[in-house]
XYZ file of C-alpha atoms in Angstrom:
552
model
C 78.069 -2.508 127.060
C 77.707 -6.222 127.252
C 76.755 -6.027 123.199
C 79.548 -4.036 122.670
C 81.901 -6.496 123.956
C 80.265 -9.528 122.653
C 81.017 -7.568 119.186
C 84.647 -6.930 119.866
C 84.703 -10.481 121.143
C 83.336 -11.663 117.637
C 85.253 -9.160 115.606
C 88.258 -10.667 117.218
C 87.716 -14.141 116.566
C 86.753 -13.590 113.246
C 90.241 -12.167 112.655
C 91.475 -15.354 114.278
C 89.837 -17.788 111.934
C 91.088 -16.149 109.065
C 95.014 -15.492 110.082
C 95.140 -18.833 111.486
C 94.895 -20.769 108.669
C 98.812 -21.976 108.793
C 99.649 -24.857 110.149
C 102.216 -24.261 112.866
C 105.501 -24.195 112.635
C 106.835 -23.026 109.534
C 109.710 -24.781 107.344
C 111.792 -23.143 104.350
C 111.494 -25.019 100.975
C 114.093 -23.341 98.700
C 113.424 -19.890 98.486
C 109.730 -20.212 99.811
C 108.572 -20.566 103.874
C 105.713 -22.991 103.620
C 103.090 -24.228 106.470
C 104.951 -27.589 107.981
C 102.107 -29.742 107.188
C 100.881 -28.803 103.592
C 103.787 -27.500 102.183
C 101.782 -24.699 101.280
C 103.828 -21.117 101.094
C 103.026 -19.008 103.926
C 103.892 -14.900 102.702
C 105.298 -12.922 105.915
C 104.229 -9.371 105.159
C 104.561 -8.426 108.950
C 105.004 -4.606 110.665
C 107.869 -3.761 112.622
C 106.358 -2.521 115.718
C 109.339 -1.206 117.881
C 109.967 -2.055 121.753
C 113.472 -2.070 121.897
C 113.968 1.645 123.551
C 114.613 2.857 126.688
C 111.536 2.471 128.115
C 111.669 -1.181 127.223
C 107.677 -1.209 126.338
C 106.155 -1.639 122.671
C 104.987 1.192 121.619
C 101.654 2.715 121.514
C 100.321 1.462 124.909
C 99.563 4.921 126.279
C 97.872 5.566 123.047
C 95.145 2.548 122.705
C 94.099 -0.250 124.362
C 96.889 -2.930 123.528
C 93.820 -5.714 122.090
C 92.962 -2.834 119.740
C 96.141 -2.624 119.124
C 96.625 -5.826 117.507
C 93.465 -5.884 115.566
C 94.175 -2.964 113.790
C 97.185 -4.590 112.243
C 95.436 -7.456 111.263
C 92.302 -5.342 110.152
C 95.023 -3.799 107.495
C 96.028 -6.481 105.899
C 99.739 -7.906 107.843
C 99.616 -11.242 109.019
C 102.729 -10.755 111.428
C 104.205 -8.702 113.358
C 108.009 -7.984 113.581
C 108.575 -7.273 117.549
C 111.843 -5.620 118.342
C 113.801 -6.655 121.784
C 116.739 -5.567 123.567
C 119.540 -7.761 125.027
C 120.236 -6.166 127.934
C 116.291 -5.828 128.482
C 116.430 -10.547 128.829
C 120.033 -10.432 129.769
C 120.044 -7.758 132.998
C 118.291 -8.897 136.293
C 119.404 -6.573 138.131
C 117.999 -3.734 136.071
C 115.261 -5.112 134.443
C 113.756 -8.527 136.444
C 111.772 -6.436 138.920
C 111.011 -3.100 137.026
C 107.364 -2.459 136.090
C 106.225 -0.528 133.277
C 105.613 2.156 135.298
C 108.479 2.531 137.454
C 110.369 2.684 133.898
C 108.366 5.353 132.317
C 108.738 7.048 135.584
C 111.828 7.309 136.012
C 112.259 8.496 132.230
C 110.437 11.228 133.312
C 107.561 10.331 131.068
C 104.525 10.870 133.214
C 102.177 11.129 130.696
C 102.824 7.777 129.184
C 102.644 6.260 132.321
C 98.570 8.168 132.732
C 97.840 7.069 129.467
C 99.097 3.259 129.824
C 96.572 3.564 133.402
C 93.781 4.731 130.569
C 94.230 2.141 127.884
C 95.678 -0.757 129.589
C 95.707 -0.525 133.352
C 96.700 -4.115 133.810
C 99.790 -3.427 132.007
C 101.486 -0.889 134.141
C 102.159 -2.987 137.086
C 103.614 -5.312 134.602
C 107.322 -6.148 135.263
C 108.921 -4.956 131.785
C 109.331 -8.577 130.707
C 105.629 -9.595 131.745
C 104.393 -6.554 129.178
C 106.517 -7.674 126.829
C 104.752 -10.565 126.674
C 101.396 -10.114 126.795
C 101.929 -7.953 123.691
C 103.234 -11.337 122.142
C 100.215 -13.355 123.518
C 97.475 -10.965 122.455
C 99.204 -10.434 119.066
C 99.150 -14.305 119.203
C 95.599 -14.182 120.131
C 94.364 -12.390 117.191
C 95.983 -14.386 114.560
C 99.290 -12.762 114.093
C 102.627 -14.601 113.640
C 105.154 -12.761 115.071
C 109.154 -12.644 114.014
C 111.134 -11.456 117.745
C 113.986 -8.936 116.246
C 117.338 -8.428 118.681
C 117.601 -4.989 117.369
C 119.742 -3.592 119.914
C 122.382 -4.767 122.865
C 121.360 -1.517 124.923
C 118.026 -0.215 124.895
C 117.864 3.104 122.376
C 117.333 4.447 119.031
C 119.069 2.328 116.477
C 121.485 3.049 114.244
C 124.030 4.947 114.414
C 128.043 4.173 112.936
C 129.610 4.435 116.365
C 126.352 3.537 119.178
C 128.488 1.144 120.673
C 125.495 -1.333 119.195
C 126.925 -2.594 115.591
C 128.908 -5.438 115.837
C 130.609 -8.245 118.350
C 132.741 -6.508 120.538
C 131.495 -3.283 120.278
C 130.738 -1.247 123.580
C 127.819 -2.690 124.211
C 127.482 -5.845 121.984
C 129.372 -8.601 123.703
C 128.780 -11.657 121.845
C 128.245 -13.949 124.975
C 125.632 -12.128 126.306
C 124.079 -11.802 123.048
C 123.953 -15.449 122.857
C 122.142 -15.674 126.219
C 119.394 -13.773 125.262
C 118.608 -15.392 122.172
C 119.021 -18.572 124.156
C 116.315 -16.918 126.768
C 113.601 -15.028 124.423
C 114.223 -18.505 122.455
C 112.611 -20.802 125.242
C 110.556 -17.988 126.973
C 108.240 -17.816 124.206
C 108.593 -21.693 122.862
C 105.087 -22.243 124.439
C 103.410 -19.691 121.746
C 103.487 -21.104 118.598
C 102.002 -18.168 116.442
C 106.036 -17.087 117.481
C 107.302 -18.274 114.549
C 110.943 -16.967 114.201
C 113.722 -15.294 116.094
C 115.651 -12.425 114.124
C 119.582 -12.805 114.584
C 120.101 -9.097 115.053
C 119.646 -5.883 113.323
C 121.339 -3.998 111.118
C 125.120 -5.430 111.484
C 127.970 -2.482 110.982
C 130.467 -0.296 112.021
C 133.932 0.114 111.345
C 134.940 -3.459 113.214
C 132.650 -5.843 110.785
C 134.483 -8.555 109.372
C 132.915 -11.595 107.133
C 134.587 -13.877 109.242
C 133.433 -12.660 112.567
C 129.946 -12.763 110.923
C 130.117 -16.602 110.165
C 131.542 -17.418 113.453
C 128.554 -15.887 115.152
C 125.884 -16.432 113.213
C 126.375 -19.757 113.565
C 126.703 -19.471 116.826
C 123.521 -17.909 116.870
C 121.801 -20.352 115.022
C 122.305 -23.426 116.901
C 121.464 -21.145 120.244
C 118.127 -20.272 119.000
C 117.509 -24.008 117.609
C 119.033 -25.562 120.766
C 116.495 -23.635 122.556
C 113.474 -23.912 120.349
C 113.789 -25.799 117.180
C 110.392 -25.169 115.631
C 111.643 -21.278 114.785
C 113.178 -19.966 111.904
C 116.298 -18.468 112.054
C 116.469 -14.987 110.386
C 120.329 -14.037 109.593
C 121.148 -10.045 108.801
C 123.576 -9.317 106.691
C 126.411 -6.659 106.680
C 126.430 -2.503 106.589
C 123.439 -2.031 107.953
C 122.105 -4.990 106.886
C 122.131 -3.822 103.274
C 124.652 -6.614 102.070
C 124.397 -10.378 101.346
C 127.218 -9.932 98.445
C 129.601 -12.195 100.471
C 127.044 -15.239 100.198
C 127.108 -16.102 96.634
C 130.337 -17.944 96.379
C 130.026 -19.274 99.892
C 126.175 -19.940 101.337
C 125.568 -20.011 105.402
C 126.146 -23.211 106.233
C 124.161 -24.595 109.301
C 123.984 -27.830 111.322
C 119.773 -28.231 110.409
C 118.059 -27.417 107.481
C 114.411 -26.062 106.699
C 114.909 -22.987 108.820
C 117.660 -20.421 107.725
C 115.896 -17.513 106.115
C 118.142 -14.498 105.179
C 116.908 -10.550 105.693
C 117.766 -7.656 104.341
C 116.696 -3.848 104.650
C 116.211 -1.317 102.246
C 115.032 2.617 102.160
C 115.377 5.628 99.580
C 118.471 6.412 101.950
C 120.160 2.568 102.042
C 122.241 3.186 99.142
C 123.072 7.035 98.912
C 121.090 9.944 99.574
C 117.156 10.501 99.963
C 117.712 13.491 97.583
C 119.161 11.259 94.794
C 115.266 10.060 94.198
C 114.253 13.649 93.522
C 117.508 15.300 91.771
C 118.492 12.428 89.772
C 116.433 10.941 86.374
C 114.048 8.662 88.704
C 114.365 5.426 85.755
C 117.812 5.110 85.834
C 117.819 5.335 89.902
C 115.230 2.390 89.901
C 117.208 0.279 87.214
C 119.804 0.680 89.866
C 118.180 0.008 92.956
C 116.752 -2.937 91.071
C 120.091 -4.129 90.051
C 121.667 -3.733 93.151
C 119.242 -5.344 95.357
C 119.637 -8.482 93.127
C 123.911 -8.527 93.365
C 123.512 -7.827 97.322
C 120.543 -10.053 98.313
C 118.440 -10.953 95.741
C 120.537 -14.006 94.062
C 119.940 -16.094 97.751
C 116.196 -16.750 96.556
C 117.723 -18.118 93.350
C 119.226 -21.706 92.122
C 119.862 -24.708 93.253
C 120.532 -22.956 97.259
C 118.191 -21.137 96.783
C 116.765 -19.882 100.679
C 113.554 -17.362 101.725
C 114.558 -13.941 101.244
C 112.677 -11.303 103.603
C 112.529 -7.681 103.101
C 112.588 -7.127 106.981
C 112.695 -3.367 106.660
C 111.336 -0.537 104.078
C 109.303 2.049 104.220
C 109.061 5.424 103.403
C 107.527 8.350 105.267
C 103.250 8.283 105.326
C 102.697 11.972 105.228
C 102.884 11.636 101.823
C 105.139 14.799 101.783
C 108.169 13.305 101.160
C 109.123 12.729 97.142
C 111.790 10.849 97.487
C 109.977 8.644 99.684
C 107.190 8.220 97.143
C 109.333 7.441 94.439
C 111.128 4.937 96.068
C 108.311 3.445 97.074
C 106.730 3.457 93.709
C 109.898 1.262 92.878
C 110.266 -1.107 95.722
C 106.392 -1.620 95.270
C 106.610 -3.055 92.005
C 110.041 -4.654 92.640
C 108.111 -6.522 95.276
C 105.299 -7.686 93.735
C 107.298 -8.739 90.751
C 109.037 -11.004 92.789
C 106.647 -11.288 95.473
C 108.759 -10.700 98.155
C 108.169 -11.607 101.813
C 108.727 -8.121 103.686
C 108.046 -6.300 107.292
C 107.220 -2.901 106.634
C 108.868 0.287 109.045
C 106.218 1.016 110.959
C 103.618 0.763 113.314
C 104.142 3.003 115.491
C 102.623 6.214 114.826
C 104.364 7.919 118.278
C 107.409 6.988 120.517
C 107.182 7.272 124.358
C 110.713 8.959 123.797
C 113.137 9.190 121.087
C 116.521 11.139 120.940
C 115.449 12.657 123.923
C 112.093 13.795 123.240
C 108.587 12.649 124.352
C 105.673 11.803 122.501
C 107.768 11.681 119.013
C 105.609 11.451 115.667
C 106.714 8.558 113.810
C 105.909 9.160 110.111
C 107.132 6.599 108.769
C 104.488 5.251 110.907
C 101.060 3.358 109.528
C 98.901 4.686 112.118
C 98.938 8.547 113.085
C 100.102 9.774 116.121
C 96.723 8.178 118.139
C 97.303 5.437 116.800
C 93.195 4.832 115.736
C 93.817 5.215 112.253
C 95.983 5.237 108.988
C 98.140 7.981 108.742
C 97.747 7.551 105.143
C 94.210 7.282 103.553
C 95.471 5.211 100.487
C 97.585 3.133 102.825
C 95.372 0.061 102.027
C 95.343 0.361 98.066
C 99.205 1.139 97.797
C 100.035 -2.038 99.358
C 97.019 -4.717 98.768
C 98.962 -6.498 95.997
C 102.108 -6.462 97.962
C 100.537 -8.043 100.873
C 99.074 -11.151 98.594
C 100.644 -14.712 97.599
C 100.764 -14.197 94.213
C 102.950 -17.118 93.786
C 102.571 -20.737 95.190
C 105.530 -23.161 94.866
C 105.226 -26.493 93.431
C 102.000 -25.156 91.195
C 103.498 -24.647 87.674
C 100.603 -27.547 86.262
C 98.321 -24.270 86.885
C 97.308 -21.992 84.602
C 99.669 -18.395 85.022
C 97.955 -15.256 83.799
C 99.297 -11.907 84.628
C 98.323 -8.368 86.648
C 98.938 -5.205 84.943
C 100.183 -3.026 88.118
C 100.993 0.377 88.563
C 102.718 0.802 91.559
C 102.509 4.502 92.258
C 98.739 4.258 93.058
C 98.668 0.624 93.651
C 95.991 0.290 91.245
C 95.440 -2.654 89.196
C 94.292 -2.849 85.620
C 89.963 -3.844 85.469
C 88.292 -4.368 82.806
C 84.095 -4.121 83.249
C 81.668 -6.268 80.882
C 80.902 -3.358 79.223
C 84.849 -3.110 78.008
C 85.592 -0.645 79.898
C 89.109 -0.345 81.135
C 89.934 1.130 84.434
C 92.634 1.208 87.493
C 91.283 0.165 90.177
C 91.439 -1.637 93.359
C 93.726 -4.551 93.294
C 91.267 -6.055 95.393
C 88.729 -5.953 91.960
C 91.745 -6.582 89.373
C 91.224 -8.450 86.044
C 93.294 -11.269 84.541
C 95.075 -10.975 81.860
C 97.344 -13.257 79.725
C 100.666 -11.791 78.193
C 103.474 -14.816 77.490
C 106.511 -12.834 75.973
C 108.678 -15.651 74.970
C 112.071 -12.879 73.651
C 112.671 -10.368 74.802
C 111.023 -7.134 73.413
C 108.787 -9.302 71.451
C 104.699 -7.626 70.897
C 102.079 -9.753 71.612
C 98.577 -9.503 72.564
C 97.041 -9.294 75.645
C 93.886 -11.151 76.301
C 91.779 -10.873 79.208
C 90.813 -14.327 80.831
C 87.491 -13.699 81.862
C 83.854 -15.371 80.262
C 83.618 -16.928 76.845
C 83.924 -13.875 74.914
C 87.580 -13.483 73.467
C 88.639 -9.879 74.250
C 92.003 -8.238 74.404
C 93.705 -4.976 75.606
C 93.431 -1.904 72.917
C 95.363 1.197 72.468
C 91.973 3.008 70.266
C 94.265 6.307 69.712
C 96.430 8.794 70.851
C 94.906 10.322 74.203
C 92.421 8.301 74.267
C 91.270 5.163 76.800
C 92.469 1.970 76.241
C 89.398 -0.485 76.145
C 88.994 -4.640 75.571
C 87.455 -5.600 72.259
C 87.101 -8.539 70.509
C 89.187 -10.022 68.035
C 87.062 -9.372 65.182
C 83.119 -8.636 64.224
C 81.390 -6.068 62.745
C 82.064 -2.568 64.416
C 85.440 -4.558 66.260
C 88.216 -2.656 67.089
C 91.474 -3.948 65.989
C 93.419 -5.719 68.527
C 96.729 -3.982 69.880
C 100.172 -5.653 70.310
C 101.887 -4.733 73.218
C 105.631 -4.756 74.513
C 107.835 -4.098 77.767
C 109.960 -0.504 77.231
C 112.725 0.777 78.987
C 115.845 2.332 78.254
C 117.330 2.436 81.878
C 117.056 -1.873 82.397
C 113.511 -1.715 84.411
C 111.366 -2.805 82.578
C 108.380 -0.305 83.522
C 106.668 1.017 80.726
C 103.934 -0.965 78.488
C 103.930 0.163 75.195
C 100.772 -0.943 72.203
C 99.901 -0.527 68.412
C 96.640 0.409 67.302
C 94.424 3.418 65.861
C 96.804 6.449 65.772
C 99.469 4.846 67.335
C 103.459 5.023 65.720
C 102.237 8.355 64.507
C 105.337 10.145 64.046
C 107.046 7.323 65.057
C 105.623 7.695 68.146
C 105.047 4.667 70.991
C 102.112 5.238 73.249
C 101.629 3.854 76.508
C 99.578 3.018 78.991
C 99.274 6.424 81.369
C 96.948 6.731 84.362
C 94.517 9.544 84.475
C 91.572 10.880 87.052
C 88.491 11.218 84.846
C 85.379 12.388 86.491
C 84.338 9.655 88.993
C 87.152 7.013 88.498
C 90.711 6.466 87.286
C 90.877 6.345 83.141
C 94.078 4.411 81.409
C 94.501 6.196 78.464
C 97.175 5.296 75.508
C 99.713 8.616 75.737
C 103.091 9.143 74.333
C 105.624 7.406 75.889
C 108.163 9.532 77.931
C 111.899 8.947 79.263
C 112.395 6.155 76.275
C 114.246 8.003 74.187
C 117.931 7.979 76.658
C 118.305 7.056 80.530
C 118.792 10.779 81.461
C 115.261 11.538 81.285
C 114.347 14.255 83.600
C 111.010 13.737 83.392
C 108.655 12.050 85.831
C 107.593 8.772 84.069
C 105.486 7.946 86.865
C 102.011 8.271 85.342
C 103.313 5.079 83.021
C 105.378 3.184 85.339
C 102.822 -0.113 84.666
C 104.622 -3.928 85.372
C 103.349 -7.274 84.582
C 103.261 -9.643 87.626
C 102.809 -12.843 87.045
C 100.515 -14.823 89.408
C 100.125 -18.740 89.732
C 97.569 -18.418 92.776
C-alpha cells in the first residue's frame, strides 16, 4: 500500500511540474494572455467543472476521489478548470455559512450521493459547502492546474433559461449589489492561491431586460470590484444574448480604469444560432462558413487591431458519445476555427454526471468528457480529437522565427505525417509533420514542401483514388511535384486541391481525402465534392483539411 501511495505522489508531482511552468499572475498583451515574468504566451485550454447547482458542491465527488479527478483533468491535456459558482453560495450566510456537504445533499434527498462522498472523499462530507469549494480549488491548484472561477448564476440552479430569474440585472434573483458583493468575497477569499488566475463576472447574460447601457455600467463596476479585492486576477467579461454577442463593442470598446487584465469571453454550440438540426438538414459547408463569419462579426474582431484583447471561448462542446450528428458536424467546424485562430477555450464539460439536475438524481451528462463513473473518457478518441486545439500554435513576438503549416483534418483530429519511406498518412497530431506553404494571392497554386531532413520533399498527388505521397523535386524515378490550392465555394477554406498524374482529367479537381486502409489512415487524392455550389447536400468532411499556421 505504501508503494502505491508513493507512486501516486510522484505522479501528482510530475503533472504539477509539467503544468506549473508559467509564472503567475497572468497579464494580457494585445490579443494574448501572457506569463507575467517572461511575456511568453499562456494558452487557456480549460474544462468546465460545475459547482453551481442546488447542492453547491463540485460535481463528481461521490464517484471518485478529488485528487484522482484533478489528476485526470491534467492527464487529458487541460491546463485549467473553469469552476462555476453561484452568488448566493457566498452571500447568503443564513443558508450557506454553516451548511455542511452532508446537510446540503441530505436536504435534497440525495442519500446515495452522500454515501458516495463518504466512500470517495470522507473528509469532504463534514466540511461546510464553502470550505468544500475551497478544497476543490486547492487540490486543482496543487495538481498544477490554473482556475478561472465563473459566476454562473445567482440562485443555485441549472442554467440557463430565458425567464429563470437569473438572466440580467434586476431579474428576480439577480440583485446587482449582491452580485458585486459576491465577486468581492470570492476574489478576496482566493487571493492566497496564485493558481486562481481569473474571475468570470457572469455567465450568459440574457433575457428581455438586457440592455447595452446596463451591461456597460455593471461590467465596469464588477471589474473594479474584482480588481480592488485582488488585482492579480484576470477579469473575464461575457457578452449579451447567452454570451453569443460582443458586436456592440466594435465601435465602442469596454474601457477599464486599469490595464493588462481584461479578457472577453464568448460561447458557441451547435444550437447557439438556431437549431442543432440545422447542422444535419442544411448544407454543411454553408453552415460552417456562416458560423465562421458570424463568429468574426460577433466576437472574433475583439482579438484584432490596435485595441485587441484576448478572446476566451469559455464554453463550447457537444455530445461526447458521438451519437449526435449535428454536434459531430459542429465540432468538426469549430475545431478547425479554433486551430486556425489558436483560440483560448474551455470545453463544456468535465462532469459525467450530476448529483441532481432538473429534479433527476444521478443525471448523466452526455456532453461530459468523463463517463458517468468519472473514471474514463466518454469518447475513446478524445485526446486525438482535441490534441491540436490544446497546443500553443502561435506565440507573440516571434514573427522572426520560421513559420510552417500543419495539415489538419478536424473531423478526425488527425494531422498529415510523412515518414522516411515517403509514405503520407493521417496520424495523431503529436507526431505530425511540418510543411511549408505560403500563399501570396488568394486561389494561387503552390507546392507543399515537407520540412524534414536535407532532401527537398514535396506532397504529390499520384492520381485519382491513389494515396498522396512525398516525392523529391527531381531525379530518376521521381514523381512530379504537385501544386496545391485551398478551395471553397461557401467561404470557409476547407478543401485542399492539387494537380499531378491524372489530376484535372475531365475537368476534375483532386482533393485530399481521408480513407481507412489496413492498419493506418491513408490520404487519397479524390475528386473534390461540394465545389460546384453552396447548396451541395453531400457530406464533405472526409475532405475537410485545413492549413494551420504555427511559429512555435
